[in-house]
Amino acid sequence: MSDLAATTTPAGRTAAEELDSGRTARAVIAGLRITVALLWIQNVGWKIPPDFGRDQGTGLFQWISYAVENPVVPPFSWLVQNVVLPNLTLFGYATLLVEFSLGAFLLAGLLTRFWAAIGIIQTLSITMSVLNTPNEWHWSYYLMFAVHAVLIATAAGRSAGLDGLLRPRWRTSSTRLARLALRAS
């Protein structure tokens, strides 16, 4: 048995167990959450209103069009062609709002589980748009799913985030909003 496994902490855990749930693990989870938040925020930058690239065939318009040009799920391609692209301004602003909110809430560590679930949904939408596009790296989308699942499973906002600060207050409140916040954090 290694010295790390045999050494116990004042809480009665082994040093190896402490690494699993200690300060280092919490810092790594917080770093992962912040990194994903910054990824979403950075990707808002190329979704430029008011035409979202329609006039030049670039930007969000181009990436959404890949769902029609390289179908992944035919009903989704039909939806993009007949609903999303004709209403690109509405969907462009919605995408901008969702992705900026994803980044902001994950960065703050507020309602992290909820926003990580939204990240999975947004990643699914992106994946169904571009997965079959030539030269796309499939693993980037699989990794996005995985990282958001980790944020949900670890309640990542409780590590260096507002969820960790606000949960005690939400726990003592009897309001419906506080109960929802507890679940979403």
Coordinates of N, CA, C and O in Angstrom, one line a residue:
M1 N 0.8 -1.2 0.0 CA 0.0 0.0 0.0 C 0.9 1.2 0.0 O 1.9 1.3 0.7
S2 N 0.6 2.2 -0.8 CA 1.4 3.4 -0.9 C 1.1 4.3 0.3 O 0.1 4.2 1.0
D3 N 2.1 5.2 0.6 CA 2.0 6.1 1.7 C 0.7 7.0 1.5 O 0.1 7.4 2.5
L4 N 0.4 7.4 0.3 CA -0.7 8.3 0.0 C -2.0 7.6 0.4 O -2.9 8.2 1.0
A5 N -2.1 6.3 0.1 CA -3.4 5.6 0.5 C -3.5 5.4 2.0 O -4.6 5.3 2.5
A6 N -2.4 5.2 2.7 CA -2.4 4.9 4.1 C -2.5 6.1 5.0 O -3.0 6.0 6.1
T7 N -2.1 7.3 4.6 CA -2.1 8.5 5.4 C -3.6 9.0 5.6 O -4.3 9.0 4.6
T8 N -4.0 9.2 6.8 CA -5.3 9.7 7.0 C -5.3 11.2 7.4 O -4.4 11.7 8.0
T9 N -6.4 11.9 7.1 CA -6.6 13.3 7.4 C -7.3 13.4 8.7 O -7.9 12.4 9.2
P10 N -7.4 14.6 9.3 CA -8.2 14.8 10.5 C -9.6 14.4 10.4 O -10.3 14.0 11.3
A11 N -10.2 14.4 9.2 CA -11.6 14.0 9.0 C -11.7 12.5 8.9 O -12.8 12.0 8.6
G12 N -10.6 11.8 9.0 CA -10.6 10.3 8.9 C -10.6 9.8 7.5 O -10.8 8.6 7.3
R13 N -10.3 10.6 6.5 CA -10.2 10.1 5.2 C -8.8 9.9 4.8 O -7.9 10.5 5.4
T14 N -8.5 8.9 3.9 CA -7.2 8.8 3.5 C -6.8 9.9 2.6 O -7.6 10.6 2.0
A15 N -5.5 10.1 2.4 CA -5.0 11.2 1.6 C -5.5 11.0 0.1 O -5.8 12.0 -0.5
A16 N -5.6 9.8 -0.3 CA -6.1 9.6 -1.7 C -7.6 10.0 -1.8 O -8.0 10.5 -2.8
E17 N -8.4 9.7 -0.8 CA -9.8 10.1 -0.8 C -9.9 11.6 -0.7 O -10.8 12.2 -1.3
E18 N -9.0 12.2 0.0 CA -9.0 13.7 0.1 C -8.7 14.3 -1.3 O -9.3 15.3 -1.6
L19 N -7.8 13.7 -2.1 CA -7.6 14.2 -3.4 C -8.9 14.1 -4.3 O -9.1 15.0 -5.1
D20 N -9.7 13.1 -4.0 CA -10.9 12.9 -4.8 C -11.9 14.0 -4.5 O -12.7 14.3 -5.4
S21 N -12.0 14.5 -3.3 CA -13.0 15.5 -3.0 C -12.5 16.8 -2.4 O -13.2 17.6 -1.9
G22 N -11.2 16.9 -2.4 CA -10.6 18.0 -1.7 C -10.5 19.3 -2.6 O -11.1 19.4 -3.6
R23 N -9.7 20.2 -2.1 CA -9.5 21.5 -2.7 C -9.0 21.4 -4.2 O -9.5 22.1 -5.0
T24 N -8.1 20.5 -4.5 CA -7.6 20.3 -5.8 C -8.7 19.9 -6.8 O -8.9 20.5 -7.9
A25 N -9.5 18.9 -6.4 CA -10.6 18.5 -7.2 C -11.6 19.6 -7.5 O -12.1 19.8 -8.6
R26 N -11.9 20.4 -6.4 CA -12.9 21.5 -6.6 C -12.3 22.6 -7.5 O -13.0 23.2 -8.3
A27 N -11.0 22.8 -7.4 CA -10.4 23.8 -8.3 C -10.4 23.3 -9.7 O -10.6 24.1 -10.6
V28 N -10.2 22.1 -10.0 CA -10.2 21.5 -11.3 C -11.6 21.7 -11.9 O -11.8 22.1 -13.1
I29 N -12.6 21.3 -11.1 CA -14.0 21.4 -11.6 C -14.4 22.9 -11.8 O -15.0 23.2 -12.9
A30 N -13.9 23.8 -11.0 CA -14.2 25.2 -11.2 C -13.5 25.7 -12.5 O -14.1 26.4 -13.3
G31 N -12.3 25.2 -12.7 CA -11.5 25.6 -13.9 C -12.2 25.1 -15.1 O -12.2 25.8 -16.2
L32 N -12.7 23.9 -15.1 CA -13.4 23.3 -16.2 C -14.7 24.1 -16.5 O -14.9 24.5 -17.7
R33 N -15.4 24.5 -15.5 CA -16.6 25.3 -15.7 C -16.3 26.6 -16.3 O -17.0 27.1 -17.2
I34 N -15.3 27.3 -15.8 CA -14.9 28.6 -16.3 C -14.4 28.5 -17.7 O -14.7 29.3 -18.6
T35 N -13.7 27.4 -18.1 CA -13.2 27.2 -19.4 C -14.3 27.1 -20.4 O -14.4 27.7 -21.5
V36 N -15.3 26.3 -20.0 CA -16.5 26.0 -20.9 C -17.3 27.4 -21.0 O -17.8 27.7 -22.1
A37 N -17.4 28.1 -19.9 CA -18.1 29.4 -20.0 C -17.4 30.3 -21.0 O -18.1 31.0 -21.8
L38 N -16.1 30.4 -21.0 CA -15.3 31.3 -21.9 C -15.5 30.8 -23.3 O -15.5 31.6 -24.2
L39 N -15.5 29.5 -23.5 CA -15.8 28.9 -24.9 C -17.1 29.5 -25.4 O -17.1 29.9 -26.6
W40 N -18.2 29.4 -24.6 CA -19.5 29.9 -25.1 C -19.4 31.4 -25.4 O -19.9 31.9 -26.4
I41 N -18.8 32.1 -24.5 CA -18.7 33.6 -24.6 C -17.9 33.9 -25.9 O -18.3 34.8 -26.7
Q42 N -16.8 33.3 -26.1 CA -16.0 33.6 -27.3 C -16.8 33.3 -28.6 O -16.7 34.0 -29.5
N43 N -17.6 32.2 -28.6 CA -18.3 31.8 -29.8 C -19.5 32.7 -30.1 O -20.1 32.6 -31.1
V44 N -19.8 33.6 -29.2 CA -20.9 34.6 -29.4 C -20.3 35.6 -30.4 O -21.1 36.2 -31.2
G45 N -19.0 35.8 -30.4 CA -18.4 36.9 -31.2 C -18.6 36.8 -32.7 O -18.6 37.8 -33.4
W46 N -18.8 35.6 -33.3 CA -18.9 35.6 -34.7 C -20.4 35.4 -35.2 O -20.7 35.3 -36.3
K47 N -21.3 35.6 -34.2 CA -22.8 35.6 -34.5 C -23.2 37.0 -34.6 O -23.7 37.5 -33.6
I48 N -23.0 37.7 -35.7 CA -23.1 39.1 -35.8 C -24.5 39.5 -36.4 O -24.8 39.2 -37.5
P49 N -25.3 40.2 -35.5 CA -26.6 40.8 -36.0 C -26.3 42.0 -37.0 O -25.2 42.5 -37.0
P50 N -27.2 42.4 -37.7 CA -28.6 41.9 -37.8 C -28.8 40.8 -38.8 O -29.9 40.2 -38.7
D51 N -27.9 40.5 -39.7 CA -28.2 39.5 -40.7 C -27.5 38.2 -40.4 O -27.8 37.2 -41.1
F52 N -26.7 38.1 -39.4 CA -26.0 36.9 -38.9 C -25.3 36.2 -40.1 O -25.2 34.9 -40.1
G53 N -24.7 36.9 -41.0 CA -23.9 36.4 -42.1 C -24.7 36.0 -43.4 O -24.1 35.5 -44.3
R54 N -26.0 36.2 -43.4 CA -26.8 35.8 -44.5 C -26.4 36.5 -45.8 O -26.2 35.9 -46.9
D55 N -26.1 37.8 -45.8 CA -25.7 38.6 -47.0 C -24.4 38.0 -47.6 O -24.2 38.0 -48.8
Q56 N -23.4 37.6 -46.8 CA -22.1 37.1 -47.3 C -22.1 35.6 -47.3 O -21.1 35.1 -47.8
G57 N -23.1 34.9 -46.8 CA -23.0 33.4 -46.7 C -22.0 33.0 -45.7 O -21.4 31.9 -45.9
T58 N -21.8 33.7 -44.7 CA -20.8 33.4 -43.6 C -21.5 33.3 -42.3 O -22.7 33.4 -42.2
G59 N -20.6 33.2 -41.2 CA -21.1 33.3 -39.9 C -22.2 32.2 -39.5 O -22.1 31.1 -40.0
L60 N -23.1 32.7 -38.7 CA -24.1 31.8 -38.2 C -25.0 31.2 -39.4 O -25.3 30.0 -39.4
F61 N -25.2 32.0 -40.4 CA -26.0 31.6 -41.5 C -25.3 30.4 -42.2 O -25.9 29.4 -42.5
Q62 N -24.0 30.5 -42.4 CA -23.2 29.4 -43.0 C -23.3 28.1 -42.2 O -23.6 27.0 -42.7
W63 N -23.1 28.2 -40.9 CA -23.1 27.0 -40.0 C -24.5 26.4 -39.9 O -24.6 25.2 -39.9
I64 N -25.5 27.2 -39.9 CA -26.9 26.7 -39.9 C -27.2 26.0 -41.2 O -27.8 24.9 -41.2
S65 N -26.7 26.6 -42.3 CA -27.0 26.0 -43.6 C -26.4 24.6 -43.8 O -26.9 23.8 -44.6
Y66 N -25.3 24.3 -43.1 CA -24.7 23.0 -43.1 C -25.7 21.9 -42.8 O -25.6 20.8 -43.3
A67 N -26.7 22.2 -42.0 CA -27.7 21.2 -41.6 C -28.5 20.8 -42.8 O -29.0 19.7 -42.9
V68 N -28.7 21.7 -43.8 CA -29.4 21.4 -45.0 C -28.5 20.8 -46.1 O -28.9 19.8 -46.7
E69 N -27.3 21.3 -46.2 CA -26.3 20.8 -47.2 C -25.8 19.4 -46.8 O -25.4 18.6 -47.7
N70 N -25.6 19.1 -45.5 CA -25.0 17.8 -45.0 C -25.9 17.3 -43.9 O -25.5 17.2 -42.8
P71 N -27.1 16.8 -44.3 CA -28.1 16.4 -43.3 C -27.5 15.3 -42.3 O -26.9 14.4 -42.7
V72 N -27.8 15.5 -41.0 CA -27.5 14.5 -40.0 C -28.8 13.8 -39.7 O -28.8 12.5 -39.6
V73 N -29.8 14.5 -39.4 CA -31.1 14.0 -39.1 C -32.1 14.7 -40.0 O -32.4 15.9 -39.9
P74 N -32.6 14.0 -41.1 CA -33.5 14.6 -42.1 C -34.6 15.5 -41.5 O -34.8 16.6 -42.0
P75 N -35.4 15.1 -40.5 CA -36.4 16.0 -40.0 C -35.8 17.3 -39.5 O -36.4 18.4 -39.6
F76 N -34.6 17.3 -38.9 CA -34.0 18.5 -38.4 C -33.6 19.4 -39.5 O -33.8 20.6 -39.5
S77 N -33.1 18.8 -40.6 CA -32.7 19.5 -41.8 C -33.9 20.2 -42.4 O -33.8 21.4 -42.8
W78 N -35.0 19.5 -42.4 CA -36.3 20.1 -43.0 C -36.7 21.3 -42.1 O -37.0 22.4 -42.6
L79 N -36.6 21.2 -40.8 CA -36.9 22.2 -39.9 C -36.0 23.4 -40.1 O -36.5 24.6 -40.1
V80 N -34.7 23.2 -40.2 CA -33.8 24.3 -40.5 C -34.1 25.0 -41.8 O -34.2 26.2 -41.9
Q81 N -34.4 24.2 -42.9 CA -34.6 24.8 -44.2 C -35.9 25.6 -44.2 O -36.0 26.6 -44.8
N82 N -37.0 25.1 -43.6 CA -38.3 25.6 -43.7 C -38.7 26.6 -42.6 O -39.7 27.3 -42.7
V83 N -38.0 26.5 -41.4 CA -38.4 27.4 -40.3 C -37.3 28.3 -39.9 O -37.4 29.5 -39.8
V84 N -36.1 27.7 -39.6 CA -35.0 28.5 -39.1 C -34.4 29.5 -40.1 O -34.4 30.7 -39.8
L85 N -34.0 29.0 -41.2 CA -33.4 29.9 -42.2 C -34.3 31.0 -42.7 O -33.9 32.2 -42.8
P86 N -35.6 30.8 -42.9 CA -36.5 31.9 -43.3 C -36.7 32.9 -42.2 O -37.1 34.0 -42.4
N87 N -36.4 32.5 -40.9 CA -36.6 33.4 -39.8 C -35.3 33.5 -39.1 O -35.2 33.5 -37.8
L88 N -34.2 33.7 -39.8 CA -32.8 33.7 -39.3 C -32.6 34.8 -38.3 O -31.9 34.6 -37.3
T89 N -33.2 35.9 -38.5 CA -33.0 37.0 -37.5 C -33.5 36.6 -36.1 O -32.8 36.8 -35.1
L90 N -34.7 36.1 -36.1 CA -35.3 35.6 -34.8 C -34.4 34.5 -34.2 O -34.0 34.6 -33.0
F91 N -34.1 33.5 -34.9 CA -33.3 32.4 -34.4 C -31.8 32.9 -34.1 O -31.2 32.4 -33.2
G92 N -31.3 33.8 -34.9 CA -30.0 34.3 -34.6 C -29.9 35.1 -33.3 O -29.0 34.8 -32.5
Y93 N -30.9 35.9 -33.0 CA -30.9 36.6 -31.7 C -31.1 35.6 -30.6 O -30.5 35.7 -29.5
A94 N -32.0 34.6 -30.8 CA -32.2 33.6 -29.8 C -30.9 32.8 -29.5 O -30.6 32.6 -28.3
T95 N -30.2 32.5 -30.5 CA -28.9 31.8 -30.4 C -27.9 32.7 -29.6 O -27.2 32.2 -28.7
L96 N -27.8 33.9 -30.0 CA -27.0 34.9 -29.3 C -27.3 35.0 -27.8 O -26.4 34.9 -27.0
L97 N -28.6 35.1 -27.5 CA -29.0 35.2 -26.1 C -28.7 33.9 -25.3 O -28.2 34.0 -24.2
V98 N -29.0 32.8 -25.9 CA -28.8 31.5 -25.2 C -27.3 31.3 -25.0 O -26.9 30.9 -23.9
E99 N -26.5 31.5 -26.0 CA -25.1 31.2 -25.8 C -24.4 32.2 -24.9 O -23.5 31.8 -24.2
F100 N -24.8 33.4 -25.0 CA -24.2 34.4 -24.1 C -24.6 34.1 -22.6 O -23.8 34.1 -21.7
S101 N -25.9 33.8 -22.4 CA -26.4 33.4 -21.1 C -25.7 32.1 -20.6 O -25.3 32.1 -19.4
L102 N -25.5 31.2 -21.5 CA -24.7 30.0 -21.1 C -23.4 30.4 -20.5 O -23.0 29.9 -19.4
G103 N -22.7 31.2 -21.3 CA -21.3 31.6 -20.8 C -21.4 32.4 -19.5 O -20.6 32.1 -18.6
A104 N -22.3 33.3 -19.4 CA -22.4 34.2 -18.2 C -22.7 33.4 -17.0 O -22.1 33.6 -15.9
F105 N -23.8 32.6 -17.1 CA -24.2 31.8 -15.9 C -23.1 30.8 -15.5 O -22.9 30.6 -14.3
L106 N -22.5 30.1 -16.5 CA -21.5 29.1 -16.1 C -20.3 29.8 -15.5 O -19.6 29.3 -14.6
L107 N -19.9 31.0 -16.1 CA -18.8 31.8 -15.5 C -19.0 32.2 -14.1 O -18.2 32.0 -13.2
A108 N -20.3 32.6 -13.8 CA -20.6 33.0 -12.4 C -20.9 31.8 -11.5 O -20.9 31.9 -10.3
G109 N -21.1 30.6 -12.1 CA -21.4 29.4 -11.3 C -22.8 29.5 -10.7 O -23.0 29.1 -9.6
L110 N -23.7 30.1 -11.4 CA -25.1 30.3 -10.9 C -26.0 29.5 -11.7 O -26.1 29.5 -12.9
L111 N -26.8 28.6 -11.0 CA -27.8 27.7 -11.6 C -27.1 26.8 -12.6 O -27.5 26.5 -13.7
T112 N -25.9 26.3 -12.2 CA -25.0 25.7 -13.1 C -25.5 24.4 -13.7 O -25.3 24.1 -14.9
R113 N -26.2 23.6 -12.9 CA -26.8 22.4 -13.5 C -27.8 22.7 -14.6 O -27.8 22.0 -15.6
F114 N -28.6 23.6 -14.3 CA -29.6 24.0 -15.3 C -28.9 24.5 -16.6 O -29.3 24.0 -17.7
W115 N -27.9 25.4 -16.5 CA -27.3 25.9 -17.7 C -26.4 24.9 -18.4 O -26.3 24.9 -19.6
A116 N -25.9 23.9 -17.6 CA -25.1 22.8 -18.3 C -26.1 22.0 -19.1 O -25.7 21.5 -20.2
A117 N -27.3 21.8 -18.6 CA -28.3 21.0 -19.4 C -28.7 21.8 -20.6 O -28.8 21.2 -21.7
I118 N -28.8 23.1 -20.5 CA -29.0 23.9 -21.7 C -27.8 23.8 -22.7 O -28.0 23.7 -23.9
G119 N -26.6 23.7 -22.1 CA -25.4 23.5 -23.0 C -25.5 22.2 -23.7 O -25.1 22.1 -24.9
I120 N -26.0 21.1 -23.1 CA -26.2 19.9 -23.8 C -27.2 20.0 -24.9 O -27.0 19.5 -26.1
I121 N -28.3 20.7 -24.7 CA -29.3 20.9 -25.7 C -28.8 21.8 -26.9 O -28.9 21.4 -28.1
Q122 N -28.0 22.8 -26.5 CA -27.4 23.7 -27.6 C -26.4 22.9 -28.4 O -26.3 23.0 -29.6
T123 N -25.6 22.1 -27.7 CA -24.6 21.2 -28.3 C -25.3 20.2 -29.3 O -24.8 20.0 -30.4
L124 N -26.4 19.7 -28.9 CA -27.2 18.8 -29.7 C -27.6 19.5 -31.0 O -27.5 18.9 -32.1
S125 N -28.1 20.7 -30.9 CA -28.5 21.5 -32.0 C -27.3 21.7 -33.0 O -27.5 21.6 -34.2
I126 N -26.2 22.1 -32.4 CA -25.0 22.4 -33.2 C -24.6 21.1 -33.9 O -24.3 21.1 -35.1
T127 N -24.6 20.0 -33.1 CA -24.1 18.7 -33.7 C -25.0 18.3 -34.8 O -24.5 17.8 -35.9
M128 N -26.3 18.4 -34.7 CA -27.2 18.0 -35.8 C -27.1 18.9 -37.0 O -27.5 18.6 -38.1
S129 N -26.5 20.1 -36.8 CA -26.3 21.0 -37.9 C -25.0 20.7 -38.7 O -25.0 20.8 -39.9
V130 N -24.0 20.3 -38.0 CA -22.6 20.2 -38.6 C -21.9 18.9 -38.6 O -20.8 18.8 -39.2
L131 N -22.5 17.9 -37.9 CA -21.7 16.7 -37.7 C -21.3 16.0 -39.1 O -20.2 15.5 -39.1
N132 N -22.1 16.1 -40.1 CA -21.7 15.5 -41.4 C -21.0 16.5 -42.4 O -20.8 16.1 -43.5
T133 N -20.7 17.6 -41.9 CA -20.0 18.6 -42.7 C -18.5 18.1 -42.9 O -17.9 17.7 -42.0
P134 N -18.1 18.1 -44.2 CA -16.7 17.7 -44.5 C -15.7 18.4 -43.6 O -15.8 19.6 -43.3
N135 N -14.7 17.6 -43.1 CA -13.6 18.1 -42.3 C -14.0 18.6 -40.9 O -13.1 19.2 -40.2
E136 N -15.2 18.3 -40.4 CA -15.5 18.6 -39.0 C -15.0 17.5 -38.2 O -14.9 16.3 -38.5
W137 N -14.5 17.9 -37.0 CA -13.9 16.9 -36.1 C -15.0 16.5 -35.1 O -15.4 17.2 -34.2
H138 N -15.6 15.3 -35.3 CA -16.7 14.8 -34.5 C -16.5 14.9 -33.0 O -17.4 15.1 -32.2
W139 N -15.3 14.6 -32.6 CA -15.0 14.5 -31.2 C -15.2 15.8 -30.5 O -15.4 15.8 -29.3
S140 N -15.1 16.9 -31.2 CA -15.3 18.2 -30.5 C -16.7 18.2 -29.9 O -16.9 18.8 -28.8
Y141 N -17.7 17.7 -30.6 CA -19.1 17.7 -30.2 C -19.3 16.7 -29.1 O -20.0 17.0 -28.1
Y142 N -18.7 15.5 -29.2 CA -18.8 14.5 -28.2 C -18.2 15.0 -26.9 O -18.7 14.8 -25.8
L143 N -17.1 15.7 -27.0 CA -16.4 16.3 -25.8 C -17.3 17.4 -25.2 O -17.3 17.5 -23.9
M144 N -18.0 18.1 -26.0 CA -18.9 19.2 -25.4 C -20.0 18.5 -24.6 O -20.4 19.0 -23.6
F145 N -20.6 17.4 -25.2 CA -21.6 16.7 -24.4 C -21.0 16.2 -23.1 O -21.6 16.4 -22.0
A146 N -19.8 15.6 -23.1 CA -19.2 15.1 -21.9 C -18.9 16.1 -20.9 O -19.2 15.9 -19.7
V147 N -18.4 17.3 -21.3 CA -18.0 18.3 -20.3 C -19.2 18.9 -19.7 O -19.2 19.1 -18.5
H148 N -20.3 19.0 -20.4 CA -21.6 19.5 -19.8 C -22.1 18.5 -18.8 O -22.7 18.8 -17.8
A149 N -22.0 17.2 -19.2 CA -22.5 16.1 -18.3 C -21.6 16.2 -17.0 O -22.2 16.0 -15.9
V150 N -20.4 16.4 -17.1 CA -19.5 16.5 -15.9 C -19.9 17.7 -15.0 O -20.0 17.6 -13.8
L151 N -20.2 18.8 -15.7 CA -20.7 20.0 -14.9 C -22.0 19.7 -14.2 O -22.2 20.2 -13.0
I152 N -22.9 18.9 -14.8 CA -24.1 18.6 -14.1 C -23.8 17.6 -12.9 O -24.2 17.8 -11.8
A153 N -23.0 16.6 -13.2 CA -22.8 15.5 -12.2 C -22.0 16.0 -11.0 O -22.2 15.5 -9.9
T154 N -21.2 17.0 -11.2 CA -20.3 17.5 -10.1 C -20.9 18.7 -9.4 O -20.3 19.2 -8.5
A155 N -22.1 19.2 -9.9 CA -22.6 20.5 -9.4 C -21.5 21.5 -9.4 O -21.2 22.1 -8.3
A156 N -20.9 21.8 -10.5 CA -19.7 22.6 -10.6 C -19.8 24.0 -10.1 O -18.8 24.6 -9.8
G157 N -21.0 24.5 -10.0 CA -21.2 25.9 -9.5 C -21.0 26.0 -8.0 O -20.8 27.1 -7.5
R158 N -20.9 24.9 -7.3 CA -20.7 24.9 -5.9 C -19.2 25.1 -5.6 O -18.8 25.3 -4.4
S159 N -18.3 24.9 -6.6 CA -16.9 25.1 -6.4 C -16.6 26.5 -7.0 O -16.6 26.7 -8.2
A160 N -16.3 27.4 -6.2 CA -15.9 28.8 -6.6 C -16.9 29.4 -7.5 O -16.6 30.1 -8.4
G161 N -18.2 29.2 -7.2 CA -19.3 29.8 -7.9 C -20.4 30.3 -7.0 O -20.4 30.0 -5.8
L162 N -21.3 31.0 -7.5 CA -22.4 31.6 -6.7 C -23.3 30.5 -6.2 O -23.9 30.7 -5.1
D163 N -23.4 29.4 -6.9 CA -24.3 28.3 -6.3 C -23.8 27.9 -4.9 O -24.6 27.7 -4.0
G164 N -22.5 27.8 -4.7 CA -22.0 27.4 -3.4 C -22.3 28.5 -2.4 O -22.5 28.1 -1.2
L165 N -22.3 29.8 -2.7 CA -22.6 30.8 -1.8 C -24.1 30.9 -1.5 O -24.5 31.2 -0.3
L166 N -24.9 30.7 -2.5 CA -26.3 30.9 -2.3 C -27.1 29.7 -1.8 O -28.2 29.9 -1.3
R167 N -26.6 28.5 -2.0 CA -27.3 27.3 -1.6 C -27.8 27.3 -0.1 O -28.9 26.9 0.1
P168 N -27.0 27.7 0.8 CA -27.4 27.8 2.2 C -28.7 28.7 2.4 O -29.6 28.3 3.1
R169 N -28.7 29.8 1.7 CA -29.9 30.7 1.8 C -31.1 30.0 1.1 O -32.2 30.1 1.6
W170 N -30.9 29.4 -0.1 CA -32.0 28.8 -0.8 C -32.5 27.6 0.1 O -33.7 27.4 0.1
R171 N -31.6 26.9 0.8 CA -32.0 25.7 1.6 C -33.0 26.1 2.7 O -33.9 25.4 3.1
T172 N -32.7 27.3 3.3 CA -33.6 27.8 4.4 C -34.8 28.5 4.0 O -35.7 28.8 4.8
S173 N -34.9 28.8 2.7 CA -36.1 29.5 2.2 C -37.2 28.5 1.9 O -36.9 27.4 1.4
S174 N -38.4 28.9 2.1 CA -39.5 28.0 1.7 C -40.2 28.4 0.4 O -41.3 27.9 0.1
T175 N -39.6 29.4 -0.3 CA -40.3 29.8 -1.6 C -40.0 28.8 -2.7 O -39.1 28.0 -2.7
R176 N -40.9 28.8 -3.6 CA -40.8 27.9 -4.8 C -39.6 28.2 -5.6 O -38.9 27.3 -6.1
L177 N -39.3 29.5 -5.7 CA -38.1 29.9 -6.5 C -36.8 29.4 -5.8 O -35.9 28.9 -6.5
A178 N -36.7 29.4 -4.5 CA -35.6 28.8 -3.8 C -35.5 27.3 -4.0 O -34.4 26.8 -4.2
R179 N -36.6 26.6 -4.0 CA -36.5 25.2 -4.3 C -36.1 24.9 -5.7 O -35.3 23.9 -5.9
L180 N -36.5 25.7 -6.6 CA -36.1 25.5 -8.0 C -34.6 25.8 -8.2 O -33.9 25.1 -8.9
A181 N -34.2 26.9 -7.5 CA -32.7 27.2 -7.5 C -31.9 26.1 -7.0 O -30.8 25.8 -7.5
L182 N -32.3 25.5 -5.9 CA -31.6 24.3 -5.3 C -31.4 23.2 -6.3 O -30.3 22.6 -6.4
R183 N -32.5 22.9 -7.0 CA -32.4 21.8 -8.0 C -31.5 22.2 -9.2 O -30.8 21.4 -9.8
A184 N -31.6 23.5 -9.6 CA -30.8 24.0 -10.7 C -29.4 24.2 -10.5 O -28.6 24.4 -11.4
S185 N -29.0 24.2 -9.2 CA -27.6 24.4 -8.8 C -26.9 23.2 -8.5 O -25.8 23.1 -8.1

